[in-house]
């Protein structure tokens, strides 16, 4: 079996299948060594939400301390710019370094896995009883064959694109995230709602001596000027953003309809964000990556030949979860409904910053 992408979805699937099958993992990132300066890294907020924590627990995994970064966060500050409201809610996250997290997941792979880091998937062709996979490494082309090809290659999945199901992809956003030096530690994760910036949301996450300011923007809008406007508005709001030390961007998907989700078409399977499996309300993606990978692993182990049917069945609860999140989304994303919720004070708490 060949897995394109060694992120949380791909690394999890490889780990779960390694003892029973021949597994090849292809990733363009050098996940098997420390990141070098200028090297491509995964753009992420690096928060492990309770659903992802539960999945780690279910998989018998505990986080090593070196993956964590301070501060650990127990509250969300919600800023509604349009309604001029602010509330705090209790939430439990683990704050981590995403690159170290991905490297830790890869380090759990047994030696049996054929791990090809620094290797780029180009395209596939379906042959009679195998999939022919073309990849490049160090400017050389390599051909591999597999019974099943798994696309775990994230939001901008090439495997999904080549499957030709492009018309049904979830709504695509461009997330821009910049790192600023911070004078003081911010003890919460901030979620910002402002329709002048985006119909999704923006965020601030403290990371050691820095603050990450991020947002998810519609691709056809002027991404740079929207981000500058967000920065300006945050400064006006009193958020101290000092020197910008980094800025990165990535696609992020938002499945607004369950028919935009995909498990692939046998013998090509999709897991994680490649299949659109991500929360449409919070953009939390780690639990969806873990869950879709474990559903596919169970399907393959139970009936290799008919894995597709079993994967479709197994993933029903995740499909239901996304439907429910979309039903609840107006309470967060409809300005009037959000105003009612925030004014009601429901589940909010007072923070005494003295
Ligand atoms: C700005 C931002 C902030 C986020 N913050 C959070 C957060 O705080 N918490 C949370 O739970 N989720 C967050 N998410 C969502 C989360 O990052 C993703 O949903 C999650 O990483 C999906 O995991 P995955 O394994 O499916 O894909 P990815 O993590 O994207 O991994 C895909 C892998 O495939 C590799 N790849 C891609 N194409 C190729 C190719 N052609 N050849 C070889 N390799 C390839 C990539 O190098 C990568 O390693 C955030 C997303 C963004 C964009």
XYZ file of C-alpha atoms and ligand atoms in Angstrom:
407
model
C 0.000 0.000 0.000
C 1.281 3.494 -0.813
C 0.357 6.537 1.280
C 0.949 10.017 -0.129
C 1.496 12.334 2.848
C 3.102 11.589 6.193
C 1.113 14.206 8.157
C -1.186 13.196 11.046
C -3.535 11.184 8.772
C -0.860 9.386 6.726
C 1.452 8.695 9.679
C -1.453 7.271 11.688
C -2.610 4.969 8.905
C 0.950 3.754 8.283
C 1.449 3.027 11.990
C -1.815 1.090 12.234
C -1.092 -1.063 9.171
C 2.680 -1.468 9.378
C 2.728 -4.884 11.066
C 0.284 -6.527 8.645
C 1.019 -4.950 5.253
C 3.860 -3.622 3.144
C 3.513 0.140 3.536
C 5.221 2.916 1.574
C 4.916 6.530 2.848
C 5.824 9.392 0.518
C 6.243 12.953 1.823
C 7.883 15.970 0.287
C 8.798 17.214 3.789
C 11.921 15.938 5.547
C 9.937 14.548 8.462
C 12.732 12.153 9.412
C 15.196 14.895 10.432
C 15.174 18.287 12.147
C 13.785 21.049 9.918
C 16.447 23.093 8.118
C 16.130 26.850 7.695
C 13.899 27.793 4.766
C 12.464 24.289 4.536
C 8.711 23.865 3.920
C 6.796 23.323 7.170
C 3.096 22.742 7.829
C 1.284 26.005 8.600
C -0.876 25.335 11.683
C -2.130 26.854 14.934
C -0.761 23.849 16.806
C -3.645 23.396 19.242
C -4.710 19.878 20.199
C -8.433 20.104 20.956
C -10.294 17.661 23.264
C -11.517 15.479 20.336
C -7.939 15.011 19.136
C -6.777 14.358 22.710
C -9.455 11.646 22.954
C -8.226 10.043 19.722
C -4.627 10.053 20.984
C -5.859 8.369 24.163
C -7.863 5.787 22.156
C -4.774 4.985 20.103
C -2.789 4.430 23.311
C -0.552 7.444 22.738
C 0.721 10.028 25.225
C 2.417 13.255 24.124
C 6.126 13.650 24.826
C 6.931 16.865 26.664
C 9.305 18.192 23.998
C 6.365 18.591 21.594
C 4.586 21.032 23.917
C 5.122 24.788 23.971
C 4.015 27.232 26.614
C 1.528 28.457 27.627
C -1.026 25.673 28.029
C -4.438 27.240 27.452
C -7.718 26.831 29.349
C -9.800 29.647 27.877
C -11.016 31.044 24.579
C -11.502 34.769 24.234
C -14.171 35.468 21.635
C -14.085 38.904 20.045
C -17.056 39.891 17.902
C -15.952 43.045 16.092
C -19.286 43.553 14.288
C -21.415 43.406 17.440
C -18.726 44.972 19.671
C -18.892 42.076 22.116
C -16.302 40.019 23.944
C -16.729 36.844 26.021
C -14.508 34.173 27.572
C -15.280 30.452 27.481
C -13.567 27.547 29.209
C -11.788 25.212 26.756
C -8.923 22.731 27.203
C -6.179 22.667 24.588
C -2.664 21.364 24.409
C -0.430 23.965 22.835
C 2.292 22.356 20.741
C 4.926 22.817 18.086
C 3.297 21.385 14.970
C 6.541 20.411 13.212
C 7.742 18.538 16.299
C 4.326 16.890 16.609
C 4.441 15.608 13.008
C 8.019 14.378 13.503
C 6.998 12.595 16.692
C 4.148 10.797 14.839
C 6.612 9.723 12.133
C 9.099 8.539 14.778
C 6.462 6.037 15.974
C 6.556 4.175 12.639
C 8.141 0.750 12.889
C 11.164 -0.037 10.707
C 9.005 -2.154 8.405
C 7.531 1.050 6.890
C 9.299 2.244 3.732
C 9.455 5.976 4.527
C 10.484 8.243 1.648
C 10.893 11.792 2.913
C 11.896 14.535 0.475
C 9.968 12.636 -2.168
C 7.170 14.207 -4.229
C 4.143 12.405 -5.582
C 3.444 13.418 -9.204
C 0.645 11.266 -10.557
C -0.915 7.826 -10.640
C -2.402 5.522 -13.250
C -4.717 2.624 -12.589
C -3.512 -0.654 -14.078
C -5.344 -3.965 -14.134
C -4.564 -5.103 -10.610
C -2.380 -2.325 -9.212
C -1.889 1.413 -9.131
C 1.227 2.782 -10.839
C 2.641 5.715 -8.888
C 5.101 8.265 -10.247
C 7.224 10.206 -7.768
C 10.389 12.263 -7.829
C 13.257 12.382 -5.379
C 16.515 14.311 -5.841
C 15.441 15.197 -9.402
C 15.044 11.516 -10.289
C 11.772 9.868 -11.265
C 10.740 6.669 -9.483
C 7.907 4.314 -10.274
C 6.159 2.291 -7.577
C 3.193 -0.080 -7.654
C 0.599 -0.597 -4.927
C -2.688 -2.440 -4.485
C -4.196 0.610 -2.753
C -3.077 4.235 -3.078
C -4.054 6.473 -0.164
C -4.232 10.242 -0.564
C -3.294 11.741 2.813
C -1.811 14.775 1.134
C -3.822 17.489 2.846
C -6.113 20.320 1.764
C -4.535 20.763 -1.665
C -4.539 17.043 -2.422
C -3.139 16.091 -5.812
C -4.469 12.551 -5.389
C -7.999 13.893 -4.958
C -7.596 16.223 -7.934
C -6.428 13.386 -10.159
C -9.388 11.295 -9.121
C -11.469 13.892 -10.939
C -13.911 14.714 -8.153
C -12.939 18.360 -8.155
C -16.460 19.726 -8.577
C -17.450 18.454 -5.158
C -14.567 19.814 -3.100
C -15.316 21.660 0.128
C -15.086 25.445 0.175
C -11.411 26.389 -0.035
C -9.880 29.215 2.030
C -6.378 30.634 2.108
C -5.114 30.865 5.625
C -2.435 33.409 6.362
C -0.598 33.197 9.643
C 2.129 35.542 10.928
C 4.320 35.287 13.997
C 4.986 38.397 16.062
C 7.200 38.922 19.085
C 5.063 39.520 22.176
C 5.841 41.567 25.261
C 3.513 39.662 27.535
C 2.099 36.134 27.624
C -1.506 35.980 26.462
C -3.240 33.302 28.593
C -5.924 32.330 26.060
C -6.677 31.433 22.471
C -8.519 34.324 20.800
C -11.162 33.797 18.106
C -12.106 36.916 16.128
C -15.298 37.323 14.117
C -15.359 40.214 11.669
C -17.259 40.046 8.390
C -15.092 42.811 6.878
C -12.174 40.341 7.059
C -13.787 36.943 6.442
C -17.020 34.970 6.703
C -14.955 32.350 8.623
C -12.767 33.487 11.524
C -9.369 34.809 12.579
C -7.317 33.778 15.584
C -4.478 34.663 17.928
C -2.491 31.902 19.603
C 0.346 32.487 22.073
C 3.522 30.445 21.410
C 6.348 30.936 23.899
C 7.531 34.570 23.392
C 5.428 35.002 20.258
C 1.847 35.504 19.121
C 0.475 33.848 16.004
C -2.095 35.976 14.195
C -3.978 33.990 11.589
C -7.072 34.138 9.433
C -8.869 32.075 6.787
C -9.674 34.189 3.714
C -11.600 33.642 0.511
C -8.992 32.986 -2.227
C -10.369 35.452 -4.753
C -10.256 38.394 -2.354
C -7.173 40.532 -1.855
C -5.447 38.311 0.690
C -2.515 40.654 1.543
C -4.615 43.755 2.097
C -7.175 41.798 4.158
C -4.391 40.515 6.377
C -2.978 44.029 6.798
C -6.434 45.277 7.722
C -6.794 42.506 10.310
C -3.415 43.439 11.788
C -4.431 47.107 11.928
C -7.775 46.283 13.569
C -6.103 44.096 16.197
C -3.675 46.872 17.078
C -6.616 49.274 17.408
C -8.307 46.697 19.656
C -5.313 46.900 21.972
C -3.489 43.707 20.999
C 0.242 44.278 21.182
C 1.809 42.856 18.047
C 5.484 43.790 17.928
C 7.979 42.722 15.293
C 6.770 40.280 12.632
C 9.269 37.434 12.409
C 7.515 34.998 10.081
C 4.545 34.809 7.726
C 3.166 31.719 6.034
C 0.094 30.568 4.182
C -1.792 27.372 3.399
C -5.072 26.186 1.989
C -7.705 25.107 4.448
C -10.960 23.360 3.582
C -14.422 23.983 4.997
C -16.915 21.216 4.166
C -20.296 22.999 4.162
C -22.165 19.952 2.749
C -21.567 16.290 3.516
C -21.558 15.486 -0.203
C -18.317 17.496 -0.420
C -16.638 14.827 1.723
C -14.905 11.960 -0.022
C -13.454 8.572 0.835
C -12.054 8.171 -2.691
C -12.864 5.525 -5.282
C -11.414 2.030 -4.926
C -8.445 1.391 -5.198
C -7.734 5.051 -4.338
C -8.687 6.059 -0.777
C -8.706 9.524 0.774
C -8.135 10.303 4.455
C -7.686 13.480 6.510
C -8.069 16.853 4.879
C -7.442 15.328 1.436
C -10.953 13.887 1.716
C -12.336 17.122 3.206
C -12.374 15.661 6.737
C -12.027 18.734 8.971
C -14.376 20.658 11.249
C -16.374 23.216 9.237
C -16.905 25.377 12.332
C -13.537 25.524 14.130
C -11.098 24.261 11.434
C -9.914 21.650 13.939
C -8.405 18.979 11.715
C -6.271 16.686 13.856
C -9.090 14.570 15.292
C -10.555 14.144 11.782
C -7.161 13.075 10.419
C -6.807 10.473 13.204
C -10.378 9.225 12.946
C -10.491 8.860 9.155
C -7.115 7.062 9.210
C -8.262 4.638 11.883
C -11.573 3.937 10.061
C -9.640 3.106 6.885
C -7.174 0.920 8.809
C -10.069 -1.035 10.374
C -11.705 -1.457 6.933
C -8.492 -2.738 5.316
C -7.784 -5.129 8.173
C -11.295 -6.541 8.194
C -11.649 -7.132 4.440
C -8.769 -6.044 2.180
C -10.596 -6.722 -1.092
C -13.784 -4.907 -0.146
C -12.148 -2.256 2.036
C -13.974 0.589 0.253
C -17.435 -0.542 1.339
C -16.296 -0.992 4.948
C -14.501 2.379 4.981
C -17.703 4.065 3.766
C -19.653 2.369 6.579
C -17.042 3.025 9.275
C -16.814 6.722 8.516
C -20.574 7.355 8.935
C -20.174 8.856 12.457
C -17.638 11.382 11.138
C -19.991 12.360 8.318
C -22.754 12.803 10.913
C -20.415 14.868 13.086
C -19.728 17.267 10.189
C -23.454 17.544 9.392
C -24.145 18.465 13.033
C -21.318 21.016 13.121
C -22.827 22.678 10.038
C -26.243 22.784 11.726
C -24.703 24.514 14.763
C -22.500 26.852 12.680
C -25.063 29.726 12.373
C -24.763 30.283 16.147
C -21.126 31.176 15.498
C -21.199 32.624 12.009
C -24.538 34.418 11.713
C -23.910 37.845 13.213
C -27.393 38.214 14.766
C -27.470 34.708 16.244
C -23.940 35.102 17.599
C -25.011 38.371 19.215
C -27.899 36.625 21.024
C -25.621 33.814 22.213
C -22.937 36.192 23.451
C -25.415 38.574 25.093
C -27.098 35.629 26.866
C -23.737 34.889 28.521
C -24.506 31.173 28.059
C -21.512 29.067 29.186
C -19.269 32.148 29.319
C -17.106 33.021 32.304
C -15.609 36.089 33.934
C -11.844 36.510 33.785
C -10.168 38.507 36.497
C -6.901 39.601 34.916
C -5.617 41.195 38.129
C -3.325 27.926 9.417
C -3.915 26.626 9.904
C -4.080 26.444 11.256
C -4.601 25.223 11.740
N -4.673 25.041 13.099
C -5.120 23.868 13.586
C -5.098 23.611 14.999
O -4.637 24.428 15.797
N -5.585 22.416 15.432
C -6.098 21.475 14.568
O -6.574 20.421 15.030
N -6.087 21.680 13.236
C -5.600 22.838 12.725
N -5.557 23.032 11.353
C -6.017 21.953 10.454
C -4.964 20.840 10.420
O -3.677 21.399 10.276
C -5.214 19.885 9.253
O -6.575 19.577 9.150
C -4.407 18.588 9.460
O -3.041 18.880 9.407
C -4.775 17.577 8.401
O -3.882 16.487 8.492
P -3.551 15.618 7.184
O -2.592 14.590 7.603
O -4.823 15.246 6.529
O -2.864 16.648 6.192
P -1.530 17.516 6.349
O -1.215 17.745 7.767
O -1.707 18.698 5.478
O -0.400 16.577 5.763
C -0.288 16.349 4.382
C 1.112 15.871 4.100
O 1.191 15.530 2.719
C 2.413 16.014 2.197
N 2.208 16.228 0.748
C 1.285 17.016 0.159
N 1.368 16.915 -1.169
C 2.371 16.031 -1.432
C 2.947 15.506 -2.630
N 2.489 15.844 -3.843
N 3.975 14.644 -2.528
C 4.447 14.266 -1.298
N 3.936 14.737 -0.147
C 2.910 15.595 -0.202
C 2.693 17.294 2.970
O 4.067 17.594 2.992
C 2.166 16.932 4.365
O 3.167 16.413 5.189
C -5.019 24.220 10.834
C -4.839 24.409 9.461
C -4.281 25.591 8.999
C -4.071 25.761 7.515
